[in-house]
PDB file of C-alpha atoms in Angstrom:
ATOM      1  CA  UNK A 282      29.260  -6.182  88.944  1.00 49.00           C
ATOM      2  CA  UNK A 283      26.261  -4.886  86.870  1.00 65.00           C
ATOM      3  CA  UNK A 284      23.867  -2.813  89.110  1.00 77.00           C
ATOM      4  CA  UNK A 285      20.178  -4.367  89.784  1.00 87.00           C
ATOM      5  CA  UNK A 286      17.662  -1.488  87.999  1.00 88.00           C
ATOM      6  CA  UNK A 287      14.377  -1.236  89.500  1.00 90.00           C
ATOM      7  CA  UNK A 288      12.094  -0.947  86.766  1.00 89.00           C
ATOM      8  CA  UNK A 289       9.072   0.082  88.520  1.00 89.00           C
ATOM      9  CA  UNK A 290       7.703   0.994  92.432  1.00 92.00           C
ATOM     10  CA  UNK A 291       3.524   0.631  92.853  1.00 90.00           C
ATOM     11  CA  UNK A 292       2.924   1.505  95.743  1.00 90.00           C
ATOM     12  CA  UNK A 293      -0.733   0.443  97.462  1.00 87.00           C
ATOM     13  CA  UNK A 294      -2.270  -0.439 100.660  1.00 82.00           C
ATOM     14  CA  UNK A 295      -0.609  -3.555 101.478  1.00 84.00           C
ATOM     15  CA  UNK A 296       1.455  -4.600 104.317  1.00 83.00           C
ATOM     16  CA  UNK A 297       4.249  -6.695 102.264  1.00 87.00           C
ATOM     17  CA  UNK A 298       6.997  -5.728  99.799  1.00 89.00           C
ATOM     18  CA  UNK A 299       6.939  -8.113  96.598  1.00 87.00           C
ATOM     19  CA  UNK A 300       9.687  -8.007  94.124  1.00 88.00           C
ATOM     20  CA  UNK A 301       8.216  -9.147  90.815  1.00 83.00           C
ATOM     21  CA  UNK A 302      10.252 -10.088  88.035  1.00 81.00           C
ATOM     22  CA  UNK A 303       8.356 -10.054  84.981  1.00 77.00           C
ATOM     23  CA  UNK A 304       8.685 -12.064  81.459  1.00 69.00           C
ATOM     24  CA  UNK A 305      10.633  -9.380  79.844  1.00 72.00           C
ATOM     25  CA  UNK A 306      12.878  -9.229  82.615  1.00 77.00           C
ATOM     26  CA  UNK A 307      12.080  -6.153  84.361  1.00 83.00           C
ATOM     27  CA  UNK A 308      12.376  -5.755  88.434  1.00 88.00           C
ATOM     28  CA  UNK A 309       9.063  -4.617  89.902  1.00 88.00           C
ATOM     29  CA  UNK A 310       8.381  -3.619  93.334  1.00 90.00           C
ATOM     30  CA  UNK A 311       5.080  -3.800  95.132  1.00 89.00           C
ATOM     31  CA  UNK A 312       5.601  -1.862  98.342  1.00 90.00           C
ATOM     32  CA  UNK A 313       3.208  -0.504 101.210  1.00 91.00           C
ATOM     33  CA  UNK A 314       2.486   3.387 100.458  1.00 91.00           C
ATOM     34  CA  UNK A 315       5.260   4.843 102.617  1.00 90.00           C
ATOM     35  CA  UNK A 316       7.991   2.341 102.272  1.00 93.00           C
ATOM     36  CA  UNK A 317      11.111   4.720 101.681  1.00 92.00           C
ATOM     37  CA  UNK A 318      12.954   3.866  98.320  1.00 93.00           C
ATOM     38  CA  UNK A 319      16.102   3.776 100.157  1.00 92.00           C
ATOM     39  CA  UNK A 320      14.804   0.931 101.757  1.00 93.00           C
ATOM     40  CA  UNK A 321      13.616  -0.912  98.936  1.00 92.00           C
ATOM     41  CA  UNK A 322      16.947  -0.145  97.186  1.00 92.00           C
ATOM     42  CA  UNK A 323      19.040  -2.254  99.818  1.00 92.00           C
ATOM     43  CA  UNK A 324      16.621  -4.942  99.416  1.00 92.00           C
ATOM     44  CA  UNK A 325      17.404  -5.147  96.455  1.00 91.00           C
ATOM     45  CA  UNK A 326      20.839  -5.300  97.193  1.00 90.00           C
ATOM     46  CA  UNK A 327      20.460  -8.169  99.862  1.00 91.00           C
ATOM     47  CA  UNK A 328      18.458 -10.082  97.440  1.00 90.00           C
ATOM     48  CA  UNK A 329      20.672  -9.453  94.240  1.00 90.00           C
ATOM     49  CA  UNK A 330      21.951 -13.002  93.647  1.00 90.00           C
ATOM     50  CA  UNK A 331      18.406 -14.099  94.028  1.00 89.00           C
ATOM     51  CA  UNK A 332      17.502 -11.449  91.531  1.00 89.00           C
ATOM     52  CA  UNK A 333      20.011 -12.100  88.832  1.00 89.00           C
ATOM     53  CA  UNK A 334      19.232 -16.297  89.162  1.00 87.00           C
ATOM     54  CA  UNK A 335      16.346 -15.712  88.531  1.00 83.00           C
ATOM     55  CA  UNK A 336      16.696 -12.985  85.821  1.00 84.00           C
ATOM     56  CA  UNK A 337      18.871 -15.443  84.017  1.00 84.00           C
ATOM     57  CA  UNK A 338      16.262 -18.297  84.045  1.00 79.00           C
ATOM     58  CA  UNK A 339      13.999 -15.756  82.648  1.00 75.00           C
ATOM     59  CA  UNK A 340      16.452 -14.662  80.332  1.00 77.00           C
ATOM     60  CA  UNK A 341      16.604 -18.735  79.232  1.00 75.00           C
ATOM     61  CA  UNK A 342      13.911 -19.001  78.096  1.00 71.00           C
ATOM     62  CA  UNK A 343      12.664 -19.164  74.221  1.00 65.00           C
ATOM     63  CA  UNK A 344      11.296 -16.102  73.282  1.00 68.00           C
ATOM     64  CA  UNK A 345       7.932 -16.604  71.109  1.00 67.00           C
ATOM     65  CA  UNK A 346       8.385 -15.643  67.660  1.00 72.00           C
ATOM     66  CA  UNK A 347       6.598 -12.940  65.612  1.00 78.00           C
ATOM     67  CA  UNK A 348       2.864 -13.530  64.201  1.00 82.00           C
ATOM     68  CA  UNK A 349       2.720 -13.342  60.602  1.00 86.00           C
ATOM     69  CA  UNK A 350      -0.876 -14.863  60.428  1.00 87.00           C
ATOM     70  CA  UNK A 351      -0.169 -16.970  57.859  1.00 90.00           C
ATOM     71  CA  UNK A 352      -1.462 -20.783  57.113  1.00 92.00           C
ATOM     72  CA  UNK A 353       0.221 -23.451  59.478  1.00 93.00           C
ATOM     73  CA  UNK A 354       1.294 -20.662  62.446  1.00 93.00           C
ATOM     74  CA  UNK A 355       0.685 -21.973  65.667  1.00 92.00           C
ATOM     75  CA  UNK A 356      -1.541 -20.582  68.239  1.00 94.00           C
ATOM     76  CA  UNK A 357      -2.838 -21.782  71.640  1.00 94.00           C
ATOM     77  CA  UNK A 358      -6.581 -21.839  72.804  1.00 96.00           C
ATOM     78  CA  UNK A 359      -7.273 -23.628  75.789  1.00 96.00           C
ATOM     79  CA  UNK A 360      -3.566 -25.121  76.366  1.00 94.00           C
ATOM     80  CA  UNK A 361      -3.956 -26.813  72.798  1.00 95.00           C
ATOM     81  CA  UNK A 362      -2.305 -25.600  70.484  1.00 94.00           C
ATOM     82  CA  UNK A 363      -4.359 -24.715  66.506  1.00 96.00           C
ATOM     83  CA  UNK A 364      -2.737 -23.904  63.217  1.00 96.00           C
ATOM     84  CA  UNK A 365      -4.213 -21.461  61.511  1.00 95.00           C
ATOM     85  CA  UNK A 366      -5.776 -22.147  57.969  1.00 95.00           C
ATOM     86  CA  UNK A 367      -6.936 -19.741  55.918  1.00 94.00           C
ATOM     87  CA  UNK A 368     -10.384 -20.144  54.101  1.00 92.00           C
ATOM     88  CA  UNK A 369     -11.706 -18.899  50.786  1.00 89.00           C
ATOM     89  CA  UNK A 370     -15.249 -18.994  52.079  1.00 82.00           C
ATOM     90  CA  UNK A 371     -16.345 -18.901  55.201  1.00 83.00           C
ATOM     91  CA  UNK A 372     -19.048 -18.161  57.596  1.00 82.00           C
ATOM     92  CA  UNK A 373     -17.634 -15.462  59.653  1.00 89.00           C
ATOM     93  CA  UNK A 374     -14.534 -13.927  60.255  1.00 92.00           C
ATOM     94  CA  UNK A 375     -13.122 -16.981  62.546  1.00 95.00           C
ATOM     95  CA  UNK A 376     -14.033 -20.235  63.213  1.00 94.00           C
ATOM     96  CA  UNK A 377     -12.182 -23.296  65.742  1.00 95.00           C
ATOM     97  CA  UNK A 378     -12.505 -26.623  64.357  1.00 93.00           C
ATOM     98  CA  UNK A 379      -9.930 -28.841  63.744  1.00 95.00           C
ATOM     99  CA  UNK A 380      -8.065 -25.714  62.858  1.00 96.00           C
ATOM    100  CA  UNK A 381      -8.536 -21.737  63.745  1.00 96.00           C
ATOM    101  CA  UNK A 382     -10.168 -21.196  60.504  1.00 96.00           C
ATOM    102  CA  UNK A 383      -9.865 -17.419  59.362  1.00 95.00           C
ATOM    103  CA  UNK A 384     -11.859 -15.496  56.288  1.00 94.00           C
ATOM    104  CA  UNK A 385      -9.419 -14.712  53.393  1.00 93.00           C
ATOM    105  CA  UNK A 386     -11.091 -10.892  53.158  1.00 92.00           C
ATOM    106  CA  UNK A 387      -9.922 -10.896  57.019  1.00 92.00           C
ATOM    107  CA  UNK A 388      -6.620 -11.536  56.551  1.00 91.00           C
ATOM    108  CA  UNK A 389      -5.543  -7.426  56.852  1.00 90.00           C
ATOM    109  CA  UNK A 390      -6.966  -7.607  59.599  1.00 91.00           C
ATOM    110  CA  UNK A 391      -6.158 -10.408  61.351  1.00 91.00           C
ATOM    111  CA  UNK A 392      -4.442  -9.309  63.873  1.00 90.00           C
ATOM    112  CA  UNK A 393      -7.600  -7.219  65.158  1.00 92.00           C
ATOM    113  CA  UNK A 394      -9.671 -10.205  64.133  1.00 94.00           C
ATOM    114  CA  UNK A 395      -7.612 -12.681  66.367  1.00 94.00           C
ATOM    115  CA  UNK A 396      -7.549 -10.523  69.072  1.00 93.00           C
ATOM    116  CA  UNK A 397     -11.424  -9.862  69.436  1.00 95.00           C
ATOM    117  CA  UNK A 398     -12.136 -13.649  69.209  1.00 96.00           C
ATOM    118  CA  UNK A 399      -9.465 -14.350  72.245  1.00 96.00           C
ATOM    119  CA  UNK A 400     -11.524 -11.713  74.005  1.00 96.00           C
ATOM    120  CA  UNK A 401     -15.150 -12.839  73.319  1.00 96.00           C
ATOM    121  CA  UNK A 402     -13.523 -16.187  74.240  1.00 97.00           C
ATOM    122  CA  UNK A 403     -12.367 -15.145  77.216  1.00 96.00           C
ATOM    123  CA  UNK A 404     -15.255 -13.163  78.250  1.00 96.00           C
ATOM    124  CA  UNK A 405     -17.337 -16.394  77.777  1.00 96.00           C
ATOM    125  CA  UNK A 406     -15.330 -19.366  79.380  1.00 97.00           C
ATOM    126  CA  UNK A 407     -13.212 -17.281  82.162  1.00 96.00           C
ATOM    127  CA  UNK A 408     -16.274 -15.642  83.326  1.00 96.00           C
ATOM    128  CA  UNK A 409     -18.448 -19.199  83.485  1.00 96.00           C
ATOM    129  CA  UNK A 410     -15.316 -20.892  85.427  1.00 97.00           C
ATOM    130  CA  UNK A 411     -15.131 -17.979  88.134  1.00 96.00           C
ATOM    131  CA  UNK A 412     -18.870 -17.820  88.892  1.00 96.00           C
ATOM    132  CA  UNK A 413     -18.681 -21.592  89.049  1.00 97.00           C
ATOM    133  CA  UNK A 414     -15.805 -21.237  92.209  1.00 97.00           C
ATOM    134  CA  UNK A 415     -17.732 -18.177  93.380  1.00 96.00           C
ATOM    135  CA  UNK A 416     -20.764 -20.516  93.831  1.00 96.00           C
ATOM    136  CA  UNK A 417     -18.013 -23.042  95.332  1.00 96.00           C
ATOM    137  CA  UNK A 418     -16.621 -20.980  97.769  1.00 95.00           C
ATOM    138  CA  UNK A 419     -18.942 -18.398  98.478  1.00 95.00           C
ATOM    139  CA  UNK A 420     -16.713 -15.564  97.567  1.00 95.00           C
ATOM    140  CA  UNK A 421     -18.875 -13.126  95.663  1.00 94.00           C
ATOM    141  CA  UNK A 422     -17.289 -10.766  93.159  1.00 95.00           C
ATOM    142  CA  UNK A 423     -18.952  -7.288  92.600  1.00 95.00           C
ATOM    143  CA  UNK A 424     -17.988  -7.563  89.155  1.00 95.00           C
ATOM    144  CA  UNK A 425     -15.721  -9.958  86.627  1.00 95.00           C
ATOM    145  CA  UNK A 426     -13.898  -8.127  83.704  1.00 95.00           C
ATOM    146  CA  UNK A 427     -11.579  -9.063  81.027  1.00 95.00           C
ATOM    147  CA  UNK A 428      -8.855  -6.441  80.512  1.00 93.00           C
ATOM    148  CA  UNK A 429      -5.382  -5.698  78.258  1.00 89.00           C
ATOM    149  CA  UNK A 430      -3.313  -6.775  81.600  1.00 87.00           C
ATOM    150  CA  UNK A 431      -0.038  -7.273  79.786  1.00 81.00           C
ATOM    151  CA  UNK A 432       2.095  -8.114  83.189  1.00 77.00           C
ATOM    152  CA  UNK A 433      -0.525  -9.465  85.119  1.00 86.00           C
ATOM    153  CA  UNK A 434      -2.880 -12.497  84.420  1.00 92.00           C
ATOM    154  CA  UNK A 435      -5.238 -11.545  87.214  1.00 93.00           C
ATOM    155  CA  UNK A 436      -6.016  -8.910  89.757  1.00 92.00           C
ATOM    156  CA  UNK A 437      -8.528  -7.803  92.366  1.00 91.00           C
ATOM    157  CA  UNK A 438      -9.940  -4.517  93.437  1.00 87.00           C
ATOM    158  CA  UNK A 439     -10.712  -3.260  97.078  1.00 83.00           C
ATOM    159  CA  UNK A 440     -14.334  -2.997  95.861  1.00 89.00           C
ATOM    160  CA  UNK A 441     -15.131  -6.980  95.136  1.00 92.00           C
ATOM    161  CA  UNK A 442     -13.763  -6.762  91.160  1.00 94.00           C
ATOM    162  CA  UNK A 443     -11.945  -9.163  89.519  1.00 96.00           C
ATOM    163  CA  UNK A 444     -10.067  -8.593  86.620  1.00 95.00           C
ATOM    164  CA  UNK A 445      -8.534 -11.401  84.329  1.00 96.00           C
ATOM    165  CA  UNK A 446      -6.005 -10.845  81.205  1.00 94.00           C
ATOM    166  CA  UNK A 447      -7.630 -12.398  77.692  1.00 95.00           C
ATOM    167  CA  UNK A 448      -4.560 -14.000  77.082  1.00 94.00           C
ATOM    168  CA  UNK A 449      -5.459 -16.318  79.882  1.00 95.00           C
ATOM    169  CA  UNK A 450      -7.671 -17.995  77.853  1.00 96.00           C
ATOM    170  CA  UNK A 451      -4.656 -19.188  76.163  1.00 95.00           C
ATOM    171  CA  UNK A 452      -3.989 -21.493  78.765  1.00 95.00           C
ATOM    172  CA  UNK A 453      -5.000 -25.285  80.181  1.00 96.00           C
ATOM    173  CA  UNK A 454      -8.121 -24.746  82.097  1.00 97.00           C
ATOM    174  CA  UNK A 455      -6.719 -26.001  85.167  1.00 97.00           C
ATOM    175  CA  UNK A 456      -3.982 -22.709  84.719  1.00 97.00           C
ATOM    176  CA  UNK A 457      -7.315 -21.140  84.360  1.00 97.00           C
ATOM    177  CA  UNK A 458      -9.184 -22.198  87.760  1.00 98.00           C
ATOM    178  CA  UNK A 459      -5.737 -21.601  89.566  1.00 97.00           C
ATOM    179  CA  UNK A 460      -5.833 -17.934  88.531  1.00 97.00           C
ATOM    180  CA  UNK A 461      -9.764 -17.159  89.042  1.00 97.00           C
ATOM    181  CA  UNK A 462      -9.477 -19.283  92.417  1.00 97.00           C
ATOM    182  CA  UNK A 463      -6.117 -16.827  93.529  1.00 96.00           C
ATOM    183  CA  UNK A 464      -8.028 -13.650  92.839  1.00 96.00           C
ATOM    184  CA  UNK A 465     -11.209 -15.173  94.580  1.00 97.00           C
ATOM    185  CA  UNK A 466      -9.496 -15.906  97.677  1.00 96.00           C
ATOM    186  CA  UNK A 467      -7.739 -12.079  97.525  1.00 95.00           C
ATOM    187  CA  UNK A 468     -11.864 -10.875  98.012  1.00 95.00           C
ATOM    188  CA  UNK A 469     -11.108 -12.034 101.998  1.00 94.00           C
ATOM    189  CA  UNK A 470      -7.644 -12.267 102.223  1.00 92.00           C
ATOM    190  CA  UNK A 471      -5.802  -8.969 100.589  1.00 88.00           C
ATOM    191  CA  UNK A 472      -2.153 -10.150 100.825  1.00 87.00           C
ATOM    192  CA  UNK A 473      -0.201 -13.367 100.062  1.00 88.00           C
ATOM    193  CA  UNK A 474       0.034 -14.664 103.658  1.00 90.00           C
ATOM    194  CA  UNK A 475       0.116 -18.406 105.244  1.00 93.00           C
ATOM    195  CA  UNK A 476      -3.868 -17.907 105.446  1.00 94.00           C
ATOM    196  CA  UNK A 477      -4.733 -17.029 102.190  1.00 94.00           C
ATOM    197  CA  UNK A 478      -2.359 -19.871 100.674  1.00 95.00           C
ATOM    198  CA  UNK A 479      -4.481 -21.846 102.938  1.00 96.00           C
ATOM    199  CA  UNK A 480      -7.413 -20.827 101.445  1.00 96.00           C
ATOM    200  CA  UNK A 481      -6.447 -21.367  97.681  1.00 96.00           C
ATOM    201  CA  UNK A 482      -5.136 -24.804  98.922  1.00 97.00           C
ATOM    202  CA  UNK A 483      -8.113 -25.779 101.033  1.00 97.00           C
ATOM    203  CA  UNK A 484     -10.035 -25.514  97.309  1.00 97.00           C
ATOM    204  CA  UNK A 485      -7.272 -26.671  94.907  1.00 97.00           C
ATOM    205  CA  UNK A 486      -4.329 -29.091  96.979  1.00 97.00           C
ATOM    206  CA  UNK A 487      -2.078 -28.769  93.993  1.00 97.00           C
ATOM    207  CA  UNK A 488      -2.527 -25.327  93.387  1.00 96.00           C
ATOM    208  CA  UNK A 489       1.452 -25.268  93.590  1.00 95.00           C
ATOM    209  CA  UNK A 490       1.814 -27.781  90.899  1.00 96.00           C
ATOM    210  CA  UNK A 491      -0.534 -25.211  88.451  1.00 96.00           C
ATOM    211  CA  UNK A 492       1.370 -21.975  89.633  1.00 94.00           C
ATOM    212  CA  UNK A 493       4.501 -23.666  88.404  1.00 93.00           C
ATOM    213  CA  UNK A 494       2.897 -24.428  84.736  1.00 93.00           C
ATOM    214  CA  UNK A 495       2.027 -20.948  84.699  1.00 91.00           C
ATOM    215  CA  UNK A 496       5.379 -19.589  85.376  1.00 86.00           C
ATOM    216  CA  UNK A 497       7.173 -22.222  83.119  1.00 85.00           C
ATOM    217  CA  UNK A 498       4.980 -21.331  79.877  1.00 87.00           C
ATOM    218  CA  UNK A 499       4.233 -17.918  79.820  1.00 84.00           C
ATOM    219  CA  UNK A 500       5.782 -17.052  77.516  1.00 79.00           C
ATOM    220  CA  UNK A 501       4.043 -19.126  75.511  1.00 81.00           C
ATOM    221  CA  UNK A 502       0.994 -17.748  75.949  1.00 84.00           C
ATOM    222  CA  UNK A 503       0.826 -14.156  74.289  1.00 78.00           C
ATOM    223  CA  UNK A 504       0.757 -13.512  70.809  1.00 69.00           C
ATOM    224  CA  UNK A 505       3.847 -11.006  69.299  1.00 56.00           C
ATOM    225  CA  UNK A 506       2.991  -9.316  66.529  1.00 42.00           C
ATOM    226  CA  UNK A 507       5.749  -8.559  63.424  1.00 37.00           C
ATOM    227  CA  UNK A 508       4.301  -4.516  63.036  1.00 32.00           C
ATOM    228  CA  UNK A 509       3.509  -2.133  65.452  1.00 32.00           C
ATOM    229  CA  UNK A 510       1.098  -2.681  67.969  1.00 28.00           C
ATOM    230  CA  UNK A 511      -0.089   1.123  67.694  1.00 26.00           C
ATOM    231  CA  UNK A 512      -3.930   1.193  68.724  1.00 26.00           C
ATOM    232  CA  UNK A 513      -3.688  -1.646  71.443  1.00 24.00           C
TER     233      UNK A 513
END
């Protein structure tokens, strides 16, 4: 039988192990700072039909395709999905209407293009939605930032920061509350205990029903590019 690989240890001040399978199907392990990697390795081991069920229902899954960036490709902006039309004249670089609407003298660089209006995007409505729950639920972040998080959709730092992944903005904005709400409630509650599940139910009762869309579709929500991503 084919071994289990751990793909990566990160090691922090937390009091629980977490075994995080990713979307690309790599094994990640989030472990207090002394845990012994012998120990995590027969964990592992006790958990490995877990593991591999749930490595092959990642494994399942359609893979997104490519981005070519060309007239009629598909892309998601608030859990609705826009083609993209290409435009002789135009404005500015990009435009949502109907369509995403993208320059013609941008099209070389429409990858970069793409990318920085996801961002701004991001920056504007992710940002608006968590200081709306931080006025909700009185849980004050120092700081709200929108990063490259490739594995991660959200995160919080000992000092009061949140951090959210632009690719977020790809999604619902219900996905979206569920996410700024969960790294809210990690401000007072570090860990993933009964209490702090009580505290992201307590403002969203079907917080279980949103974590389960998020799961299901990520996939979905990323954008794969056909040439090197060199300068990401």
């Amino acid at each position: 039988m084919e071994e289990i690989k751990i793909s990566k240890i990160i090691r922090s001040k937390r009091k629980t192990i977490a075994l995080v399978l990713t979307q690309d199907a790599a094994l990640v392990i989030r472990a207090p700072l002394k845990t012994p990697v012998d120990y995590l390795e027969s964990l592992v081991n006790k958990k490995r039909d877990w593991i591999r069920a749930k490595l092959q229902e990642i494994q399942s899954k359609p893979k997104p395709r490519a981005k070519e960036f060309i007239n009629g490709e598909s892309f998601f902006y608030l859990g609705k999905s826009y083609k993209l039309k290409i435009e002789d004249s135009l404005g500015g670089d990009i435009e949502l209407k109907e369509n995403l609407l993208l320059s013609q003298e941008k099209v070389p660089y429409a990858r970069d293009v793409v990318k920085k209006w996801y961002k701004s995007e991001a920056q504007k409505k992710i940002k608006e939605r968590c200081e709306w729950y931080s006025r909700l639920t009185g849980y004050k972040p120092v700081s709200i930032k929108i990063t490259e998080a490739q594995k991660r959709w959200g995160s919080s730092g000992l000092k009061g920061t949140v951090n959210f992944s632009w690719r977020l903005i790809m999604a619902p904005l219900e996905i979206i509350d569920y996410v700024v709400v969960h790294e809210l409630a990690h401000l007072v509650q570090r860990d993933h205990s009964r209490l702090f599940w009580d505290k992201v139910k307590s403002i969203l009762p079907d917080f279980k029903k949103r974590q389960k869309w998020l799961k299901d579709n990520e996939r979905a929500l990323t954008i794969i590019y056909s040439f090197p991503l060199s300068g990401l």
